[in-house]
Amino acid sequence: MSYIRGRSIPEQYMIIDEAQNLTPHEIKTIITRVGENTKIILTGDPFQIDNPYLGFSSNGLTYVSSKFKDSDLAAHIYLLKGERSELATKAAELL
């Protein structure tokens, strides 16, 4: 995070994986570095948070999707089906 402070990142595709483990402040730090013609993709699962200080509604991924839900600059996709295995899908439901 400290390496992107003060930078502008133009003409790039940025993929931020596991965004559910970022705080709203961290995700803001990343997104506000996006320059002209840069596309940013955030991925993650708010049901699989590893940060003990974040919850389903307080993590960076959920925060951004709620703030940008009515914006023409953003889109949100929620995938309903797991792709690992039937066992992994069942464990995510039950555990």
Coordinates of N, CA and C in Angstrom, one line a residue, residues 1-2 4-5 16 18-33 40 42 51 54 58-61 63-64:
M1 N 0.8 -1.2 0.0 CA 0.0 0.0 0.0 C 0.9 1.3 0.0
S2 N 2.0 1.2 0.7 CA 2.8 2.4 0.8 C 3.4 2.8 -0.5
I4 N 2.0 2.8 -3.5 CA 1.1 3.5 -4.4 C 0.7 4.9 -4.0
R5 N 1.0 5.2 -2.8 CA 0.7 6.6 -2.3 C 1.4 7.6 -3.1
I16 N -7.8 -6.3 -8.1 CA -7.6 -6.4 -6.7 C -8.3 -7.6 -6.2
E18 N -9.3 -10.6 -3.4 CA -9.5 -10.8 -2.0 C -9.8 -9.4 -1.3
A19 N -10.6 -8.6 -2.0 CA -10.9 -7.2 -1.6 C -11.7 -7.2 -0.3
Q20 N -12.3 -8.3 0.1 CA -13.1 -8.4 1.3 C -12.2 -8.3 2.5
N21 N -10.9 -8.5 2.4 CA -9.9 -8.4 3.5 C -9.3 -7.0 3.6
L22 N -9.8 -6.1 2.8 CA -9.3 -4.7 2.9 C -10.3 -3.8 3.7
T23 N -9.8 -2.8 4.4 CA -10.6 -1.9 5.1 C -11.2 -0.9 4.1
P24 N -12.3 -0.2 4.4 CA -12.8 0.9 3.5 C -11.7 1.9 3.2
H25 N -10.8 2.2 4.2 CA -9.8 3.2 4.0 C -8.7 2.7 3.0
E26 N -8.4 1.4 3.1 CA -7.4 0.8 2.2 C -7.9 0.8 0.7
I27 N -9.2 0.4 0.6 CA -9.8 0.3 -0.8 C -9.9 1.7 -1.4
K28 N -10.2 2.7 -0.5 CA -10.2 4.1 -1.0 C -8.8 4.5 -1.5
T29 N -7.8 4.1 -0.8 CA -6.4 4.5 -1.2 C -6.1 3.9 -2.5
I30 N -6.5 2.7 -2.8 CA -6.3 2.0 -4.1 C -7.1 2.7 -5.2
I31 N -8.4 2.8 -5.0 CA -9.2 3.3 -6.1 C -8.9 4.8 -6.4
T32 N -8.5 5.6 -5.5 CA -8.2 7.0 -5.8 C -6.9 7.1 -6.5
R33 N -6.2 6.1 -6.8 CA -5.0 6.1 -7.6 C -5.2 5.9 -9.0
I40 N -10.5 -1.0 -13.1 CA -10.2 -1.7 -11.9 C -11.2 -2.7 -11.6
L42 N -12.5 -5.5 -8.7 CA -12.3 -6.0 -7.3 C -13.0 -7.3 -7.2
N51 N -9.7 -11.1 8.0 CA -9.3 -10.0 8.9 C -10.3 -10.0 10.1
L54 N -12.8 -7.0 10.5 CA -13.8 -6.7 9.5 C -15.0 -7.6 9.6
S58 N -18.7 -4.3 6.8 CA -17.6 -3.3 7.1 C -16.4 -3.5 6.3
N59 N -16.3 -4.4 5.4 CA -15.1 -4.7 4.6 C -15.1 -3.8 3.4
G60 N -13.9 -3.7 2.7 CA -13.7 -2.8 1.6 C -14.6 -3.2 0.4
L61 N -14.7 -4.4 0.1 CA -15.5 -4.9 -1.1 C -17.0 -4.5 -0.9
Y63 N -18.2 -2.2 1.1 CA -18.2 -0.8 1.2 C -18.3 -0.1 -0.2
V64 N -17.4 -0.6 -1.1 CA -17.3 0.0 -2.4 C -18.6 -0.3 -3.2

